[in-house]
PDB file of C-alpha atoms in Angstrom:
ATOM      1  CA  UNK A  27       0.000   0.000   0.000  1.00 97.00           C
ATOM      2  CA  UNK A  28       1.370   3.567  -0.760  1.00 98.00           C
ATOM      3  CA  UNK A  29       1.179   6.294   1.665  1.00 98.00           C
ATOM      4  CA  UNK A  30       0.639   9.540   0.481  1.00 98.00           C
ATOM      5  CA  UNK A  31       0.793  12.514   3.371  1.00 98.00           C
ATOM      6  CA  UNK A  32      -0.363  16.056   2.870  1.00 98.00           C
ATOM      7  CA  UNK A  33       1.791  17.807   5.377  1.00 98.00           C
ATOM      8  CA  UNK A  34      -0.540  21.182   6.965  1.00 97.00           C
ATOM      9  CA  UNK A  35      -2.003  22.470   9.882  1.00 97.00           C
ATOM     10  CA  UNK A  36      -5.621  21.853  11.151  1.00 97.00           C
ATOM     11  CA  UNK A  37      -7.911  24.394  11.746  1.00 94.00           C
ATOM     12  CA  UNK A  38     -10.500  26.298   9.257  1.00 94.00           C
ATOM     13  CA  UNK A  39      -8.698  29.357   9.989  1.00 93.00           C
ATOM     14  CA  UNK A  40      -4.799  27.874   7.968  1.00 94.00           C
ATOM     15  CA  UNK A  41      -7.459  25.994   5.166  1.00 93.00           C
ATOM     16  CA  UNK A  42      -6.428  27.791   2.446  1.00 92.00           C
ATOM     17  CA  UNK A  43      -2.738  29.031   3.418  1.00 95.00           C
ATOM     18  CA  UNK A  44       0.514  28.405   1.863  1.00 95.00           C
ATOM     19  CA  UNK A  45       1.532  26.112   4.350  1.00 94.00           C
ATOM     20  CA  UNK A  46      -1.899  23.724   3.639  1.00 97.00           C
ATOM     21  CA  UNK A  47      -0.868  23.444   0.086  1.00 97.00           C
ATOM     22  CA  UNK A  48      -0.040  19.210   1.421  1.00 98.00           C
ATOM     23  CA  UNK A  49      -3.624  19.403   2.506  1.00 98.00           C
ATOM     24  CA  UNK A  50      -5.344  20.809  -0.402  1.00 98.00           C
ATOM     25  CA  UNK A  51      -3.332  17.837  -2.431  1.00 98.00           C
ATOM     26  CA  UNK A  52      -4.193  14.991  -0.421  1.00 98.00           C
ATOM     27  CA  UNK A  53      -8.158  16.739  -0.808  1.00 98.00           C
ATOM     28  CA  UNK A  54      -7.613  16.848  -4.516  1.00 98.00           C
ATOM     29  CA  UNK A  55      -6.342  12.936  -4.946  1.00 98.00           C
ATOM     30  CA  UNK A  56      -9.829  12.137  -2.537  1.00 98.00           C
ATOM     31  CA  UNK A  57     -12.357  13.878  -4.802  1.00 98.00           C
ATOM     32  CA  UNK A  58     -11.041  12.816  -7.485  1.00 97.00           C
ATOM     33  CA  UNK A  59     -10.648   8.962  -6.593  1.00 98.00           C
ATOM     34  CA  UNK A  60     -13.712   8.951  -4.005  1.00 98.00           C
ATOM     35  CA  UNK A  61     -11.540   8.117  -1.220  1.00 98.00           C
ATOM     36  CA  UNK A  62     -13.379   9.646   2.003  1.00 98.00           C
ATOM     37  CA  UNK A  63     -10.318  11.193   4.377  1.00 98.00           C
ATOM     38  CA  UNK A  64     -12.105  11.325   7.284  1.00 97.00           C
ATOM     39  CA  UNK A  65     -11.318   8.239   9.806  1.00 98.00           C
ATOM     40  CA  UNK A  66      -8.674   9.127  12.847  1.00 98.00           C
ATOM     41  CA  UNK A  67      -5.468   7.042  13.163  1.00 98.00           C
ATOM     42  CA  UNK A  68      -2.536   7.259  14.792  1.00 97.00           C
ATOM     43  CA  UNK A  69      -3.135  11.927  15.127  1.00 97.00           C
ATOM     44  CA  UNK A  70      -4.328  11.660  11.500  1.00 98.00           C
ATOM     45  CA  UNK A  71      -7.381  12.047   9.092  1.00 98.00           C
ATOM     46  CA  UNK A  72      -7.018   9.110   7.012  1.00 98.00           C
ATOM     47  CA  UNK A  73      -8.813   7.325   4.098  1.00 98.00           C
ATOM     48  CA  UNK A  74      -7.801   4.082   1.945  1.00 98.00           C
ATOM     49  CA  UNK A  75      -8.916   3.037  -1.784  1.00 98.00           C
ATOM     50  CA  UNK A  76      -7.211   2.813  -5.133  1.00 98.00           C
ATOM     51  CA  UNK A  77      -4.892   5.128  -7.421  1.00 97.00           C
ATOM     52  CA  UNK A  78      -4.511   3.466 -10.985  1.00 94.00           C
ATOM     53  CA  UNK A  79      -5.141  -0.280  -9.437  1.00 95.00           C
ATOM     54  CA  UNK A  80      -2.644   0.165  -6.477  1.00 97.00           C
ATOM     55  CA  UNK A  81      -4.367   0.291  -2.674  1.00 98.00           C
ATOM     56  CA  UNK A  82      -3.627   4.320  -1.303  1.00 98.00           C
ATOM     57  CA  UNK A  83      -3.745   6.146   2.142  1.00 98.00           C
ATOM     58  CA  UNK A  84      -4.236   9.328   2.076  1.00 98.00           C
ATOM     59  CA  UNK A  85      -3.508  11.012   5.239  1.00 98.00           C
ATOM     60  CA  UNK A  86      -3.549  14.513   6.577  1.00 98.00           C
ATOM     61  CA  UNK A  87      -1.614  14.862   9.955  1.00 98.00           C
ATOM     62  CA  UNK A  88      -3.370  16.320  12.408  1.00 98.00           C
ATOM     63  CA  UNK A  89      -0.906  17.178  15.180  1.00 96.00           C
ATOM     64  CA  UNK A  90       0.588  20.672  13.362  1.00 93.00           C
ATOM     65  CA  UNK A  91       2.672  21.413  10.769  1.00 96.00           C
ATOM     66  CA  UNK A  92       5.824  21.052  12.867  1.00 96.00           C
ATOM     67  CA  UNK A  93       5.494  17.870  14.205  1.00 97.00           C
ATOM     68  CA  UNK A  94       3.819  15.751  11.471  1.00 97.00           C
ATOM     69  CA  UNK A  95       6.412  12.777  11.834  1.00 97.00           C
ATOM     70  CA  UNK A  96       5.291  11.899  14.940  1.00 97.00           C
ATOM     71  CA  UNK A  97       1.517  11.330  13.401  1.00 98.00           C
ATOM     72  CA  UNK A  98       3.168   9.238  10.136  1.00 98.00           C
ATOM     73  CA  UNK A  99       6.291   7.285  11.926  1.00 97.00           C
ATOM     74  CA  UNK A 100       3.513   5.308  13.797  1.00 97.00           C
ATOM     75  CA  UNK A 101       0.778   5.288  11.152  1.00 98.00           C
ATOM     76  CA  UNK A 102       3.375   3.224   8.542  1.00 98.00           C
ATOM     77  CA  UNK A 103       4.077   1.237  11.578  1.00 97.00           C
ATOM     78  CA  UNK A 104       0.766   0.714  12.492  1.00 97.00           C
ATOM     79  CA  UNK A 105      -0.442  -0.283   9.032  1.00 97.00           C
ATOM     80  CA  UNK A 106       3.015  -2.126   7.619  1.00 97.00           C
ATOM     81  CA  UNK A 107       3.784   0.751   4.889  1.00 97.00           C
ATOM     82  CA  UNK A 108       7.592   0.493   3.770  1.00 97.00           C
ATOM     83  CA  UNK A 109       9.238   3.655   3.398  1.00 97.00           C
ATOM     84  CA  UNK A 110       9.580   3.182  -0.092  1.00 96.00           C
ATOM     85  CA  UNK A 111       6.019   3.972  -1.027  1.00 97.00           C
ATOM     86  CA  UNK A 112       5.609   6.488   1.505  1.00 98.00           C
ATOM     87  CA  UNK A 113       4.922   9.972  -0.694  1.00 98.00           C
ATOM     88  CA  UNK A 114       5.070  13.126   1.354  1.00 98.00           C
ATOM     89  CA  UNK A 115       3.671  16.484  -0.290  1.00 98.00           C
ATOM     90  CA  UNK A 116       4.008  19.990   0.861  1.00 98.00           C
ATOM     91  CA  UNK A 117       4.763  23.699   0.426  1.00 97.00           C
ATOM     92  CA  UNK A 118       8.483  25.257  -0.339  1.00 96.00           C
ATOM     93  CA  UNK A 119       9.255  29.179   0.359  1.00 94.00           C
ATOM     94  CA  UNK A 120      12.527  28.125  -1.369  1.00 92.00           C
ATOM     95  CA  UNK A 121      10.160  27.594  -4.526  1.00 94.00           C
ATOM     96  CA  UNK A 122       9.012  30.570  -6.534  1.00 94.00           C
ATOM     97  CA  UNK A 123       5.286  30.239  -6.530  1.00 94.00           C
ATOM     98  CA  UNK A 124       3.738  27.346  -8.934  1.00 93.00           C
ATOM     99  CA  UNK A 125       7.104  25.487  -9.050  1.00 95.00           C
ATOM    100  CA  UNK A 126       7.237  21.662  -8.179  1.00 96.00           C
ATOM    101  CA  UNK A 127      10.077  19.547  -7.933  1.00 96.00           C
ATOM    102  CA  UNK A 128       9.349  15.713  -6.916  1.00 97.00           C
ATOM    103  CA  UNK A 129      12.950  14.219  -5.346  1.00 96.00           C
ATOM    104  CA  UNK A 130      13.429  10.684  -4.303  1.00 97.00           C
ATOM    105  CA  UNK A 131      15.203  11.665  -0.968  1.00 96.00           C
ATOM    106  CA  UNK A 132      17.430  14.603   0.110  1.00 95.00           C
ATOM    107  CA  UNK A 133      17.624  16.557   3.327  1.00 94.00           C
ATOM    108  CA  UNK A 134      14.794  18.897   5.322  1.00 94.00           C
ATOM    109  CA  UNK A 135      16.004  22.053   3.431  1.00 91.00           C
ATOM    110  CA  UNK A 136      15.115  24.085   6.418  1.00 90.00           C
ATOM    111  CA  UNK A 137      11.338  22.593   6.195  1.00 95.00           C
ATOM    112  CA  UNK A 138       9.631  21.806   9.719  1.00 95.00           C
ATOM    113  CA  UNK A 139       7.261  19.775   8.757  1.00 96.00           C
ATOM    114  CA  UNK A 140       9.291  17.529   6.390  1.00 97.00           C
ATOM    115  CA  UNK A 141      12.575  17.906   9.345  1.00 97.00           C
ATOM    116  CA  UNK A 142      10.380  16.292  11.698  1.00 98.00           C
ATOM    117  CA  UNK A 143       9.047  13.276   9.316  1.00 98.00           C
ATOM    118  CA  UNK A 144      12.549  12.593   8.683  1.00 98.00           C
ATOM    119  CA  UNK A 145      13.656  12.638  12.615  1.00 98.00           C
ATOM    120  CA  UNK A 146      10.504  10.376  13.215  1.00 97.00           C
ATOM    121  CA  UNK A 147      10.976   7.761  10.114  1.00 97.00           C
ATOM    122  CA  UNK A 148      15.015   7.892  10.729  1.00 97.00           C
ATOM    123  CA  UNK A 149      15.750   8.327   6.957  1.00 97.00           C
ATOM    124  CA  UNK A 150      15.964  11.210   4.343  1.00 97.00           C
ATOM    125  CA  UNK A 151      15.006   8.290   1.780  1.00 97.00           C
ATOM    126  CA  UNK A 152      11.274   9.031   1.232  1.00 98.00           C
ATOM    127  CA  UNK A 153      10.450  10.674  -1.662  1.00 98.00           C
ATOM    128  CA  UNK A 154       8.400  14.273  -1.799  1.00 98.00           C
ATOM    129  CA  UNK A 155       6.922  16.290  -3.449  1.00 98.00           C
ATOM    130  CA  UNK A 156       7.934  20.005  -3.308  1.00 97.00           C
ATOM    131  CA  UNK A 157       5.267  23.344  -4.213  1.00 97.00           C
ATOM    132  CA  UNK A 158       6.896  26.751  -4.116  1.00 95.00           C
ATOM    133  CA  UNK A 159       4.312  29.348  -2.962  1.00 95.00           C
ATOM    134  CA  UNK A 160       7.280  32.131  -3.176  1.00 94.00           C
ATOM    135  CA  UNK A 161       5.743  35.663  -4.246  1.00 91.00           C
ATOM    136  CA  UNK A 162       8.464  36.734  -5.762  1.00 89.00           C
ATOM    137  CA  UNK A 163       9.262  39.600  -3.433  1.00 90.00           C
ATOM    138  CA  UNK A 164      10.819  40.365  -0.266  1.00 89.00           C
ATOM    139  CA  UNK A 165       9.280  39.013   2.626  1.00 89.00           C
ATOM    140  CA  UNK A 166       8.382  40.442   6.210  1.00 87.00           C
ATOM    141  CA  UNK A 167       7.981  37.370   8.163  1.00 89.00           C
ATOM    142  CA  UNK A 168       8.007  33.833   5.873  1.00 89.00           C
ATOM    143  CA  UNK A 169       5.779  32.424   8.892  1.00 87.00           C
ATOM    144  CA  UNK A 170       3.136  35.103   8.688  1.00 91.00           C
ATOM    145  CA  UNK A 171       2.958  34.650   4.849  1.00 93.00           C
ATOM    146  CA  UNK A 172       2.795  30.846   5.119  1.00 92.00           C
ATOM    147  CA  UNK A 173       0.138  31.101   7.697  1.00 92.00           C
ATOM    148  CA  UNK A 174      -2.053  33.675   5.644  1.00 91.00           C
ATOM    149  CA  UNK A 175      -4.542  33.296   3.333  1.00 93.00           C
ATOM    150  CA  UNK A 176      -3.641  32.908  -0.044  1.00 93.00           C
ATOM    151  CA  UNK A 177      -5.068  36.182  -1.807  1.00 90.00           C
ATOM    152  CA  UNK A 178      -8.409  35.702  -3.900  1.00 89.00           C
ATOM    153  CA  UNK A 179      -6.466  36.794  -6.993  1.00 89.00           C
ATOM    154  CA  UNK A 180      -4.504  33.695  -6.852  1.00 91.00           C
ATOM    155  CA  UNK A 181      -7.196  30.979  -6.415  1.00 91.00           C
ATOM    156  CA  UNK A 182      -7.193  29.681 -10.207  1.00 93.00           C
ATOM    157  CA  UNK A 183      -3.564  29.629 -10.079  1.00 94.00           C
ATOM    158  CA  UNK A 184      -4.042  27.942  -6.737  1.00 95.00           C
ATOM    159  CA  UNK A 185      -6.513  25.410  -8.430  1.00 95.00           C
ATOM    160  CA  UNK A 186      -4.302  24.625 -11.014  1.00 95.00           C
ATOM    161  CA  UNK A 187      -0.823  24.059  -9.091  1.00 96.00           C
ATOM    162  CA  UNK A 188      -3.550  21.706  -6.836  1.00 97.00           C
ATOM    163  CA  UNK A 189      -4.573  19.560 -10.035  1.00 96.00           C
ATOM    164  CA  UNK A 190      -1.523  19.422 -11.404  1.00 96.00           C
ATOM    165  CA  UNK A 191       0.363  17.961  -7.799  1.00 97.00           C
ATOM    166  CA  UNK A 192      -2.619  15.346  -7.456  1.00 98.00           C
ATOM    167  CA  UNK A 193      -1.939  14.281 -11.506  1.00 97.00           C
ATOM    168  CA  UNK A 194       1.933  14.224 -10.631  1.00 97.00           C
ATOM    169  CA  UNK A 195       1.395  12.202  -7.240  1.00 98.00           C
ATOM    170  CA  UNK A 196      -0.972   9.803  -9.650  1.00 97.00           C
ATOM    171  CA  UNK A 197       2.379   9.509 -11.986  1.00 97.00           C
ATOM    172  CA  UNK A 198       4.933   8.714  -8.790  1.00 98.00           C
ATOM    173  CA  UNK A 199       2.169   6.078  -7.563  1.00 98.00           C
ATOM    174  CA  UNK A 200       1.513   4.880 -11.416  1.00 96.00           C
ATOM    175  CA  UNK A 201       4.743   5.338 -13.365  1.00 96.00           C
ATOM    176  CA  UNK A 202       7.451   5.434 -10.227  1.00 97.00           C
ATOM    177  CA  UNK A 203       9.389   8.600  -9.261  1.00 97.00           C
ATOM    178  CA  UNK A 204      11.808   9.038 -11.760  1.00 96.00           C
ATOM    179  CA  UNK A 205       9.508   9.058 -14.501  1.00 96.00           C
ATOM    180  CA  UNK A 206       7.011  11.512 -12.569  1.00 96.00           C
ATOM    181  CA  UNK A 207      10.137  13.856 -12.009  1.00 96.00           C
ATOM    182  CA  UNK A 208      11.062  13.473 -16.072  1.00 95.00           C
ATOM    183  CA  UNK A 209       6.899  14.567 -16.671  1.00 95.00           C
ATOM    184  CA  UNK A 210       5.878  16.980 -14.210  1.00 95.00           C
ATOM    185  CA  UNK A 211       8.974  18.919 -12.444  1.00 95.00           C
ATOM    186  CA  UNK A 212       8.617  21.952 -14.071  1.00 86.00           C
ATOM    187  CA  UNK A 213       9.692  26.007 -13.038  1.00 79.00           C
ATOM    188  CA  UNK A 214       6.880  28.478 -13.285  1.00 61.00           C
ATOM    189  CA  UNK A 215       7.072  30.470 -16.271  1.00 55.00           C
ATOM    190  CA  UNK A 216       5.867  33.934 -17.024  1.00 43.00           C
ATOM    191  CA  UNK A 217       3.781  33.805 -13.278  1.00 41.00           C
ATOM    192  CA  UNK A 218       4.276  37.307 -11.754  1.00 40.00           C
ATOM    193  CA  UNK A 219       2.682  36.650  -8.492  1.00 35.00           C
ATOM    194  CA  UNK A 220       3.668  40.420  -7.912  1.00 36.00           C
ATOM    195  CA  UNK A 221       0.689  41.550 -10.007  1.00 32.00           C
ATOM    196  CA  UNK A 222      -1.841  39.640  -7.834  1.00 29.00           C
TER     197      UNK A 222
END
């Protein structure tokens, strides 16, 4: 069974932030596969079905962005998942906005959420799924701007950059990683988030 893990933060108030971008992925994949995500396990909203023949959990941590290995460590335990199909998907600042970049392993890169999965699994082997939500200016406070709404302007590009992650996680699950990354890594071109 592959695991795929929206990384976010509960709460109706972060729904449609940056930082839920995991989230609003693993929602995507459910809609469009009729998976219901709504059963608790191990600090997580989970649901199981099937992705292009192959049995999928979708899971949404519940315990906070920051802390979101501690929810999937004993989940894959619980449930028998190898690390190998474990598929983790969230937001980048180091990304300029509409970016992806799916990697088979690598380090945190200064990501929380993704820091503490890898501290909780013991491994920087699992492969993820990176969306930049970078304006394109300077900055304030990266935490504020993760943690604020993402500006009505930018909901259709928001919509899009969702469809396209749930096709590319669809590839990874279907195809395997290094053909998603071949298909769908892609930079943003000619977005001016600026303008929004």
């Amino acid at each position: 069974m592959f695991l795929v893990a929206g990384l976010g933060n509960p709460g109706e108030e972060y729904a449609h932030s940056p930082h839920n971008l995991g989230f609003l992925t693993v929602d995507r994949l459910a809609e469009r596969h009729g998976i219901r995500v709504t059963r608790r396990d191990s600090k997580a909203l989970v649901g199981v079905g099937e992705i292009d023949g192959q049995k999928v959990m979708l899971a949404k941590p519940q315990t906070f962005m920051n802390l979101s290995g501690t929810s999937l460590a004993p989940l894959m335990e619980k449930h028998g998942i190898e690390l190998g199909r474990l598929i983790v998907v969230y937001d980048e600042l180091d990304l300029p906005w509409m970016d992806m970049r799916i990697k088979p392993k690598g380090s945190a890169a200064g990501h929380n959420g993704m820091k503490s999965v890898i501290q909780s699994l013991g491994s920087s082997e699992i492969v993820r799924m990176r969306l930049g939500i970078h304006p394109g200016h300077p900055l304030a406070s990266g935490k504020d701007f993760v943690l604020a709404p993402i500006k009505r302007s930018q909901r259709k590009e928001l919509d899009e950059l969702v469809d396209y992650a749930a096709d590319a996680v669809r590839s990874i699950i279907a195809d395997g990683v290094e053909k998603a990354m071949t298909k769908f890594n892609r930079r943003a071109q000619g977005l001016n988030i600026e303008e929004a």
